[in-house]
Coordinates of C-alpha atoms and ligand atoms in Angstrom, one line a residue:
M50 CA 42.0 -21.7 -40.7
S51 CA 40.9 -18.2 -41.7
A52 CA 38.5 -16.5 -39.3
T53 CA 34.8 -17.8 -39.9
T54 CA 31.6 -16.8 -38.7
A55 CA 29.0 -19.3 -37.9
P56 CA 25.4 -18.5 -39.6
I57 CA 22.7 -17.4 -37.0
D58 CA 20.8 -20.7 -36.9
L59 CA 23.7 -23.0 -36.4
T60 CA 24.6 -20.6 -33.4
T61 CA 21.2 -21.1 -31.9
T62 CA 21.1 -24.6 -32.1
L63 CA 24.3 -24.9 -30.6
Q64 CA 23.5 -22.6 -27.9
T65 CA 20.4 -24.8 -27.1
M66 CA 22.4 -28.0 -26.9
F67 CA 25.1 -26.2 -24.6
D68 CA 22.0 -24.6 -22.2
R69 CA 20.3 -28.3 -22.4
Q70 CA 23.9 -29.8 -21.0
R71 CA 24.6 -26.9 -18.4
L72 CA 21.3 -27.4 -16.9
H73 CA 22.5 -31.0 -16.4
A74 CA 25.9 -30.8 -15.7
P75 CA 25.3 -30.7 -11.7
V76 CA 23.2 -33.8 -12.2
Q77 CA 25.9 -35.3 -13.9
A78 CA 28.5 -34.2 -11.5
L79 CA 26.8 -36.3 -8.6
T80 CA 27.0 -39.7 -10.7
T81 CA 28.8 -42.4 -8.4
A82 CA 31.7 -44.3 -9.6
A83 CA 29.3 -47.5 -10.3
E84 CA 27.1 -45.1 -12.4
R85 CA 30.0 -43.8 -14.3
I86 CA 31.5 -47.1 -14.7
D87 CA 28.3 -48.4 -16.5
R88 CA 28.3 -45.8 -18.9
L89 CA 31.9 -46.7 -20.1
K90 CA 30.5 -50.4 -20.1
R91 CA 27.9 -49.4 -22.6
L92 CA 30.4 -47.9 -24.5
Q93 CA 32.6 -50.6 -24.4
H94 CA 30.2 -53.3 -25.4
W95 CA 29.0 -50.9 -28.4
M96 CA 32.6 -50.5 -29.8
L97 CA 33.3 -54.6 -29.4
T98 CA 30.0 -55.0 -31.1
N99 CA 30.6 -52.7 -33.9
E100 CA 34.4 -53.3 -34.7
E101 CA 33.3 -54.3 -38.1
A102 CA 31.6 -51.4 -39.0
I103 CA 34.4 -49.1 -37.5
Q104 CA 37.3 -50.5 -39.8
Q105 CA 34.9 -50.2 -42.7
A106 CA 34.2 -46.7 -41.8
L107 CA 37.8 -46.0 -41.5
Y108 CA 38.8 -48.2 -44.5
A109 CA 36.0 -45.6 -46.9
D110 CA 37.9 -42.3 -45.1
F111 CA 41.6 -43.3 -46.0
R112 CA 41.9 -47.0 -46.8
K113 CA 43.1 -47.4 -43.1
P114 CA 44.0 -51.4 -42.9
A115 CA 41.4 -53.5 -40.5
P116 CA 44.1 -54.5 -38.3
E117 CA 45.6 -51.5 -37.6
V118 CA 42.2 -50.1 -36.6
S119 CA 42.0 -53.2 -34.3
L120 CA 45.0 -52.4 -32.7
A121 CA 45.8 -48.6 -32.9
E122 CA 41.9 -47.5 -32.3
I123 CA 39.7 -50.3 -30.8
Y124 CA 42.6 -52.0 -28.9
A125 CA 43.9 -48.4 -27.7
V126 CA 40.7 -47.6 -26.6
N127 CA 39.6 -50.6 -25.0
S128 CA 42.9 -50.7 -22.7
E129 CA 42.7 -47.2 -21.6
L130 CA 38.6 -48.4 -20.6
K131 CA 39.9 -51.1 -18.5
F132 CA 42.3 -49.3 -16.9
I133 CA 39.7 -46.6 -16.0
I134 CA 37.3 -49.1 -15.0
R135 CA 39.7 -50.8 -12.8
H136 CA 40.9 -47.7 -10.9
L137 CA 37.9 -45.0 -11.0
K138 CA 36.5 -45.8 -7.2
R139 CA 39.9 -45.2 -5.9
W140 CA 40.5 -42.1 -8.3
M141 CA 37.0 -40.4 -7.2
K142 CA 37.8 -40.9 -3.4
P143 CA 38.7 -37.6 -1.6
Q144 CA 42.6 -37.9 -1.5
R145 CA 43.6 -37.2 2.0
V146 CA 47.1 -34.8 2.4
P147 CA 49.6 -34.8 5.2
T148 CA 49.1 -32.3 8.3
P149 CA 52.0 -30.0 8.4
L150 CA 53.1 -28.5 11.9
N151 CA 51.9 -25.3 10.9
M152 CA 48.3 -26.7 10.4
V153 CA 48.0 -28.9 13.5
G154 CA 44.5 -29.2 14.5
T155 CA 43.0 -29.0 10.8
T156 CA 42.5 -32.0 8.5
G157 CA 43.3 -31.5 4.3
Y158 CA 41.9 -33.5 1.3
I159 CA 41.5 -33.1 -2.3
R160 CA 38.2 -33.7 -3.8
H161 CA 38.2 -34.6 -7.6
E162 CA 35.0 -32.7 -9.1
P163 CA 33.9 -32.6 -12.6
K164 CA 35.1 -29.2 -14.5
G165 CA 31.6 -29.3 -15.7
N166 CA 30.5 -28.8 -19.8
V167 CA 33.6 -30.3 -21.6
L168 CA 34.3 -29.5 -25.3
I169 CA 36.3 -32.6 -26.9
I170 CA 37.4 -31.4 -30.7
S171 CA 39.5 -34.1 -32.6
P172 CA 41.2 -34.7 -35.5
W173 CA 41.0 -37.2 -38.5
N174 CA 44.3 -39.3 -38.5
Y175 CA 43.1 -41.8 -35.3
P176 CA 39.3 -40.4 -35.6
F177 CA 38.3 -43.1 -33.6
S178 CA 40.5 -43.1 -30.5
L179 CA 41.3 -39.3 -30.1
M180 CA 37.8 -38.7 -29.6
I181 CA 36.7 -41.7 -27.7
K182 CA 40.1 -41.8 -25.1
P183 CA 39.2 -38.2 -24.0
L184 CA 35.3 -39.0 -23.8
L185 CA 36.2 -41.7 -21.6
A186 CA 38.4 -39.5 -19.4
A187 CA 35.5 -36.6 -19.3
L188 CA 32.8 -39.1 -18.3
A189 CA 35.4 -41.1 -15.6
A190 CA 35.2 -37.4 -14.0
G191 CA 32.0 -36.9 -14.3
N192 CA 31.4 -34.1 -16.7
V193 CA 29.2 -33.2 -19.6
V194 CA 30.3 -33.6 -22.9
M195 CA 30.4 -32.0 -26.5
L196 CA 31.8 -33.6 -29.6
K197 CA 33.4 -32.1 -32.9
P198 CA 34.7 -35.1 -35.0
S199 CA 37.2 -34.2 -37.9
E200 CA 35.4 -33.2 -40.8
L201 CA 38.2 -35.1 -43.1
T202 CA 37.3 -38.2 -41.9
P203 CA 33.4 -38.0 -42.8
H204 CA 32.3 -41.8 -42.4
T205 CA 34.1 -42.1 -39.2
A206 CA 32.4 -38.8 -38.1
A207 CA 28.5 -40.4 -38.9
L208 CA 29.5 -43.7 -37.1
L209 CA 30.6 -41.9 -34.1
N210 CA 27.4 -39.7 -34.2
R211 CA 25.3 -43.1 -34.5
M212 CA 27.4 -44.3 -31.4
V213 CA 26.5 -41.3 -29.2
Q214 CA 22.8 -40.8 -30.4
A215 CA 22.6 -44.8 -29.5
L216 CA 24.4 -44.3 -26.0
F217 CA 23.6 -41.2 -24.3
P218 CA 21.0 -38.8 -23.8
P219 CA 21.9 -35.1 -25.3
E220 CA 22.1 -33.6 -22.4
E221 CA 25.0 -36.2 -21.3
V222 CA 26.7 -36.3 -24.6
A223 CA 26.2 -34.6 -28.0
L224 CA 28.1 -34.8 -31.4
V225 CA 28.4 -32.2 -33.8
E226 CA 29.6 -33.1 -37.6
G227 CA 31.0 -30.1 -39.3
D228 CA 34.0 -28.0 -40.2
A229 CA 36.3 -24.8 -39.0
A230 CA 33.0 -22.7 -39.0
V231 CA 31.1 -25.2 -36.6
A232 CA 34.2 -25.7 -34.6
Q233 CA 34.7 -21.5 -33.9
A234 CA 30.8 -21.9 -33.4
L235 CA 31.6 -24.3 -30.4
L236 CA 34.5 -22.5 -28.9
D237 CA 32.1 -19.3 -28.3
Q238 CA 30.5 -21.2 -25.8
P239 CA 31.3 -21.0 -22.3
F240 CA 32.5 -24.4 -21.8
N241 CA 34.7 -24.7 -18.4
H242 CA 37.2 -27.1 -20.1
I243 CA 38.4 -27.6 -24.1
F244 CA 40.1 -30.8 -25.1
F245 CA 41.6 -30.2 -28.5
T246 CA 43.8 -32.7 -30.5
G247 CA 45.2 -31.2 -33.4
S248 CA 47.8 -28.8 -35.3
P249 CA 49.7 -26.0 -33.5
A250 CA 48.3 -23.7 -35.6
V251 CA 44.4 -24.4 -35.0
G252 CA 45.8 -25.2 -31.1
R253 CA 46.5 -21.3 -30.7
L254 CA 43.1 -20.3 -32.1
V255 CA 41.5 -22.6 -29.4
M256 CA 43.8 -21.7 -26.7
A257 CA 42.6 -17.7 -27.8
A258 CA 39.0 -18.7 -27.7
A259 CA 39.3 -20.2 -24.5
A260 CA 40.8 -17.0 -23.2
K261 CA 37.8 -15.4 -23.8
H262 CA 35.5 -17.6 -21.0
L263 CA 39.0 -18.3 -19.1
A264 CA 38.7 -22.1 -19.8
S265 CA 41.1 -24.5 -19.0
V266 CA 42.4 -26.6 -22.0
T267 CA 44.3 -29.5 -23.0
L268 CA 46.0 -29.5 -26.0
E269 CA 47.5 -32.1 -28.0
L270 CA 49.2 -31.1 -30.8
G271 CA 51.9 -32.1 -33.1
G272 CA 55.5 -30.8 -34.7
K273 CA 58.6 -32.6 -35.7
S274 CA 59.7 -35.6 -33.3
P275 CA 63.4 -36.9 -33.9
A276 CA 64.3 -40.7 -33.5
I277 CA 68.0 -40.9 -32.7
V278 CA 70.0 -43.9 -33.6
D279 CA 73.8 -43.8 -31.9
E280 CA 76.2 -46.2 -33.0
T281 CA 75.7 -48.6 -30.5
A282 CA 71.9 -49.4 -31.3
P283 CA 70.9 -52.5 -32.4
L284 CA 70.7 -51.9 -35.9
A285 CA 67.7 -54.5 -37.4
E286 CA 65.5 -53.8 -34.6
A287 CA 65.8 -50.0 -34.3
A288 CA 65.4 -49.8 -38.3
G289 CA 62.4 -52.0 -37.9
Q290 CA 61.0 -50.2 -35.2
I291 CA 61.2 -46.8 -36.9
A292 CA 60.0 -48.1 -40.2
W293 CA 57.0 -49.3 -38.8
G294 CA 56.6 -45.7 -36.3
K295 CA 56.9 -44.0 -40.0
C296 CA 54.6 -46.0 -41.9
I297 CA 51.4 -47.1 -39.7
N298 CA 48.5 -44.9 -40.6
N299 CA 51.0 -44.0 -43.8
G300 CA 52.9 -41.5 -41.5
Q301 CA 50.0 -39.9 -40.6
T302 CA 50.7 -40.3 -36.7
C303 CA 51.5 -37.2 -34.3
I304 CA 53.9 -39.3 -32.3
A305 CA 55.4 -40.8 -35.8
P306 CA 59.3 -40.4 -35.9
D307 CA 59.6 -37.4 -38.3
Y308 CA 63.4 -37.4 -38.9
L309 CA 66.2 -39.3 -38.2
L310 CA 69.6 -38.5 -36.4
V311 CA 71.9 -41.5 -37.3
H312 CA 75.5 -41.7 -36.2
E313 CA 77.5 -41.4 -39.3
S314 CA 79.4 -44.8 -38.6
V315 CA 76.2 -46.8 -38.8
K316 CA 74.2 -44.7 -41.6
A317 CA 75.1 -47.1 -44.5
P318 CA 73.7 -50.6 -42.6
F319 CA 71.0 -48.4 -40.7
L320 CA 69.4 -47.8 -44.1
E321 CA 70.1 -51.3 -45.7
A322 CA 68.1 -52.5 -42.6
F323 CA 65.4 -50.0 -42.8
R324 CA 65.3 -50.8 -46.5
T325 CA 64.7 -54.6 -45.4
A326 CA 62.6 -53.6 -42.8
V327 CA 59.8 -51.9 -45.7
Q328 CA 60.2 -54.9 -47.8
R329 CA 59.2 -57.4 -45.0
M330 CA 56.3 -55.6 -44.1
Y331 CA 54.5 -54.0 -47.2
N332 CA 56.4 -55.9 -50.0
A333 CA 56.6 -59.5 -48.9
D334 CA 55.2 -60.7 -51.6
G335 CA 57.0 -58.7 -54.2
R336 CA 54.1 -57.3 -55.9
G337 CA 55.2 -53.9 -54.6
V338 CA 54.3 -51.5 -51.8
E339 CA 51.0 -49.9 -53.7
A340 CA 49.6 -53.8 -53.7
S341 CA 50.0 -54.2 -50.1
D342 CA 46.9 -54.3 -47.9
S343 CA 48.5 -53.5 -44.9
Y344 CA 49.2 -49.8 -46.2
A345 CA 46.8 -47.0 -45.8
R346 CA 46.8 -44.1 -47.8
I347 CA 47.3 -40.1 -47.5
V348 CA 44.0 -38.9 -46.2
N349 CA 43.0 -36.4 -49.2
Q350 CA 44.2 -34.7 -52.0
R351 CA 45.3 -31.9 -50.3
H352 CA 47.8 -33.4 -48.2
F353 CA 48.9 -35.9 -50.6
Q354 CA 50.1 -32.7 -52.7
R355 CA 51.4 -31.1 -49.8
V356 CA 53.6 -34.1 -49.2
R357 CA 54.4 -34.6 -52.7
R358 CA 55.9 -30.9 -52.5
L359 CA 58.0 -31.8 -49.3
I360 CA 60.1 -34.4 -51.5
D361 CA 59.9 -32.2 -54.8
D362 CA 61.1 -29.5 -52.7
A363 CA 63.7 -31.4 -50.9
V364 CA 65.4 -33.1 -53.9
E365 CA 64.9 -29.7 -55.8
K366 CA 67.5 -28.4 -53.1
G367 CA 69.9 -31.2 -53.4
A368 CA 68.6 -33.7 -51.4
S369 CA 68.7 -37.4 -52.7
I370 CA 66.0 -40.3 -52.7
S371 CA 67.8 -43.4 -51.4
L372 CA 64.4 -45.3 -50.9
G373 CA 61.0 -45.4 -52.4
G374 CA 59.9 -42.0 -54.2
Q375 CA 56.7 -43.5 -56.1
V376 CA 53.5 -41.9 -55.8
N377 CA 49.9 -42.2 -57.5
E378 CA 47.7 -39.1 -57.6
S379 CA 44.7 -40.9 -58.4
T380 CA 44.8 -43.0 -54.9
N381 CA 46.8 -40.8 -53.1
F382 CA 49.7 -43.5 -52.6
I383 CA 52.9 -42.4 -51.1
E384 CA 55.6 -45.4 -51.5
P385 CA 57.9 -45.3 -47.9
T386 CA 60.8 -42.9 -48.9
V387 CA 63.8 -41.9 -47.6
L388 CA 65.3 -38.7 -48.2
D389 CA 69.1 -38.2 -47.8
G390 CA 71.4 -34.9 -47.8
V391 CA 68.8 -33.0 -46.5
T392 CA 69.7 -29.3 -44.8
S393 CA 67.5 -27.2 -43.0
D394 CA 66.4 -24.7 -45.6
M395 CA 64.1 -27.6 -47.0
Q396 CA 60.6 -27.6 -46.1
V397 CA 60.6 -31.1 -45.3
M398 CA 62.7 -30.0 -42.3
Q399 CA 60.5 -27.4 -41.2
E400 CA 57.1 -28.5 -41.1
E401 CA 55.5 -31.7 -39.4
I402 CA 55.8 -34.3 -42.6
F403 CA 53.0 -36.4 -41.5
G404 CA 53.2 -38.8 -44.3
P405 CA 55.9 -41.7 -45.1
V406 CA 58.5 -39.8 -45.7
L407 CA 62.0 -40.0 -43.3
P408 CA 64.7 -37.5 -43.9
I409 CA 67.9 -38.6 -42.5
L410 CA 70.4 -36.5 -41.0
T411 CA 73.8 -37.5 -39.9
Y412 CA 75.9 -36.8 -36.9
R413 CA 79.5 -37.1 -35.5
N414 CA 78.9 -36.0 -31.8
R415 CA 76.2 -36.3 -29.3
E416 CA 76.5 -31.9 -29.0
E417 CA 75.5 -31.8 -32.9
V418 CA 72.5 -33.9 -31.7
V419 CA 71.5 -31.8 -29.2
Q420 CA 71.8 -28.5 -31.3
Q421 CA 69.4 -29.9 -34.1
V422 CA 66.8 -31.0 -31.7
N423 CA 66.7 -28.0 -29.7
A424 CA 66.7 -25.6 -32.7
G425 CA 63.3 -26.5 -33.5
E426 CA 60.1 -26.3 -31.4
K427 CA 59.9 -28.7 -28.1
P428 CA 59.0 -31.9 -29.9
L429 CA 55.9 -34.3 -28.9
A430 CA 57.8 -37.3 -28.8
L431 CA 61.6 -37.8 -29.3
Y432 CA 62.8 -41.4 -29.4
I433 CA 66.8 -42.7 -28.7
H434 CA 67.9 -46.0 -30.3
S435 CA 71.1 -47.0 -28.2
R436 CA 72.8 -49.2 -25.7
N437 CA 74.7 -46.8 -24.2
Q438 CA 73.4 -45.3 -20.8
Q439 CA 75.7 -42.4 -21.0
N440 CA 73.9 -41.4 -24.7
I441 CA 70.9 -42.0 -23.3
D442 CA 71.6 -39.8 -20.4
Y443 CA 72.9 -37.0 -22.0
F444 CA 70.3 -36.7 -24.6
L445 CA 67.5 -36.6 -22.0
A446 CA 69.5 -34.3 -20.1
H447 CA 70.1 -31.8 -22.7
T448 CA 66.7 -31.6 -24.5
S449 CA 62.9 -31.6 -23.9
A450 CA 59.9 -33.4 -25.3
G451 CA 56.4 -34.6 -24.3
D452 CA 57.5 -38.2 -23.9
T453 CA 60.4 -40.1 -24.8
V454 CA 60.9 -43.9 -25.8
I455 CA 64.3 -45.8 -25.3
N456 CA 64.6 -48.9 -28.1
D457 CA 61.0 -48.7 -29.0
M458 CA 58.5 -46.7 -30.9
M459 CA 55.1 -45.1 -29.9
L460 CA 54.8 -46.9 -26.1
Q461 CA 54.0 -43.9 -24.5
Y462 CA 50.4 -43.6 -25.7
S463 CA 49.2 -46.7 -24.8
H464 CA 50.8 -46.7 -21.5
P465 CA 48.2 -45.7 -18.7
E466 CA 50.8 -45.1 -16.2
I467 CA 52.4 -42.9 -18.6
P468 CA 51.6 -39.3 -18.7
F469 CA 51.2 -38.7 -22.8
G470 CA 51.1 -35.4 -24.2
G471 CA 53.4 -32.5 -25.3
V472 CA 55.3 -29.4 -24.2
N473 CA 54.7 -25.7 -25.2
N474 CA 54.4 -25.8 -29.0
S475 CA 53.5 -29.6 -29.3
G476 CA 50.5 -29.6 -26.6
I477 CA 49.7 -28.4 -22.9
G478 CA 48.3 -30.7 -20.5
K479 CA 48.5 -34.6 -20.2
S480 CA 46.1 -37.6 -20.8
N481 CA 46.3 -41.2 -20.0
G482 CA 44.5 -43.3 -17.3
Y483 CA 44.6 -40.9 -14.1
F484 CA 46.3 -38.0 -15.9
G485 CA 43.6 -38.0 -18.2
F486 CA 41.1 -38.2 -15.3
Q487 CA 42.7 -35.2 -13.4
E488 CA 42.7 -33.3 -16.5
F489 CA 38.9 -33.1 -16.8
S490 CA 38.5 -32.6 -12.8
N491 CA 38.7 -29.3 -10.6
Q492 CA 41.2 -30.7 -7.7
R493 CA 39.2 -28.8 -5.1
G494 CA 41.1 -28.6 -1.8
V495 CA 39.3 -28.8 1.5
V496 CA 40.9 -27.8 4.8
R497 CA 38.7 -28.5 7.9
R498 CA 39.5 -26.8 11.1
D499 CA 39.2 -29.9 13.9
F500 CA 40.5 -28.0 16.7
G501 CA 42.6 -25.0 18.0
T502 CA 42.6 -21.3 16.4
L503 CA 44.2 -18.7 14.5
K504 CA 42.9 -15.9 16.6
F505 CA 46.0 -15.3 18.3
V506 CA 47.2 -13.5 15.6
Y507 CA 44.5 -11.4 14.7
P508 CA 44.5 -7.7 15.1
P509 CA 45.0 -5.5 17.1
Y510 CA 48.7 -5.9 16.4
T511 CA 49.6 -5.7 19.9
P512 CA 53.6 -6.3 20.9
R513 CA 52.1 -9.6 22.0
V514 CA 50.9 -10.5 18.7
R515 CA 53.8 -9.2 16.7
K516 CA 55.8 -11.2 18.9
L517 CA 53.8 -14.5 18.1
I518 CA 53.4 -13.9 14.6
N519 CA 57.8 -13.4 14.8
T520 CA 57.8 -16.7 16.8
L521 CA 55.9 -18.4 13.8
M522 CA 57.7 -16.8 11.1
K523 CA 61.0 -18.3 12.6
Y524 CA 60.1 -21.8 13.6
F525 CA 57.1 -22.9 11.3
Ligands
NAD122 N1 49.0 -34.9 -29.6 C1 48.2 -35.8 -30.3 O1 47.9 -36.4 -29.1 C2 48.1 -35.6 -31.7 C3 47.3 -36.7 -32.1 C4 46.9 -36.7 -33.2 C5 47.1 -35.9 -34.2 N2 47.8 -34.6 -33.7 C6 48.1 -33.4 -34.9 O2 47.1 -33.0 -35.3 C7 47.4 -32.7 -36.8 C8 46.8 -33.3 -37.6 O3 45.3 -33.1 -37.5 P1 44.3 -32.6 -38.5 O4 44.8 -31.9 -40.0 O5 42.8 -32.9 -38.2 O6 44.1 -31.2 -37.4 P2 43.7 -29.7 -37.6 O7 44.1 -28.9 -36.3 O8 43.6 -29.4 -39.1 O9 42.6 -30.1 -37.2 C9 41.6 -30.5 -35.8 C10 40.2 -30.3 -35.6 O10 40.7 -28.8 -35.6 C11 39.0 -28.3 -36.3 N3 39.6 -27.0 -37.0 C12 40.1 -26.7 -38.2 N4 40.6 -25.4 -38.3 C13 39.8 -24.8 -36.9 C14 39.7 -23.6 -36.9 N5 39.9 -22.5 -37.5 N6 39.0 -23.5 -35.2 C15 38.7 -24.3 -34.8 N7 39.1 -25.4 -34.8 C16 39.2 -25.9 -36.3 C17 39.1 -29.4 -37.3 O11 37.9 -29.7 -38.0 C18 39.4 -30.7 -36.5 O12 38.1 -31.4 -36.1 C19 48.9 -32.9 -36.6 O13 49.5 -31.7 -36.3 C20 49.5 -34.0 -35.5 O14 50.8 -34.0 -34.8 C21 48.3 -34.6 -32.3

């Protein structure tokens, strides 16, 4: 994340690519719903006929199990695609707005026009869907797009590059592979909108770069998302859901439950249910989690060491490992690990974990939960496991989060009618379905005068005009 300067030839290449897209943007803006849908369908066809290649790329990058790729990458994209295709024509129509009394004689409506030149920078953890879902929304809204995938998943980045070259002329969609230096060089270009998914630290840099051109931004960031389990929660169900949320993609999910707040009266049975759930999902045949085909790995050595240090630091400061704890440095394997007796001075409670490690905090009353959650940044997700409506309402009313799921995990990402995203440190702006389309569109207000006039309030401000203005202020 250090400041980076791009070599001159890189800058020139990106400038040329950008300029070509800028020239084409007005043409792209005029595309009809049918033409945009045609592009989306081509992408859909490529994705569905290349499912195996996508699975292989992700397996090569961090041993992501093929069914997890189908579910969290391909299915996630395909369901969004179908939703957009079904609704795009309606979204693109000018939206009439009601005419209030003081606007009698006019008609008002909203035109969704594309923002124009768009940049999408994506992370490595769901490297296919987190690049393609925003691309669908950007294309649906009629933009031209430059894409920058993460350098940490090079097999998927190369595959995405092939896909883009096969499907789109470079003036419509172009992909640039590379690291932070390439991203920074791209950010020098005067994009109209930047859609960034990644860490809050890099999100700040992106927003600062966007400020130079006053580009609008969508920032899909991360942070510490708590899961609350109260004394009324169905424990076996909640434990299964939380274990799945914590272990899918090896815990490297922005909306994974980061830490647990469990009512002290149900901690012991919850832990037992969590252990059972992990065994059922990843050790059904008794060969150990490491032998499981269903368990991905930490993406690289750097992140492996980072997560391992979080465990070591917690243990050194007095936490105990009540489940798991095994690691294998040569394969970036970390067993699902539960840390008990954690305190706020431990690093594991200070930074986003992004690995299969679950710290457990207990509470006695609801106020303690709210205090703990509100002591940190507003989370991307907050999960509530409870059968008590008063508790659910209390937690919702006294905290803030990008999204909340009650009695399940991670549904917010795949629900096309739910605005997905964070708040402040966990993100700015929302995506999914219509919200994504809106994010990539300028909502241009249009007011047309049909009859009548405002002439009667024009200067000079004679006593008669003043009286009219006073009447206007009093009655309208
Ligand atoms: N809200 C969401 O939808 C969502 C989804 C997935 C991941 N995330 C978050 O992303 C983070 C993990 O992903 P990551 O490690 O790839 O994030 P990251 O911020 O390190 O990298 C994301 C992208 O930014 C680029 N980048 C890195 N340094 C840069 C710089 N100095 N200037 C410009 N661009 C730079 C990278 O090349 C990559 O393409 C976690 O915090 C996670 O919570 C959020």
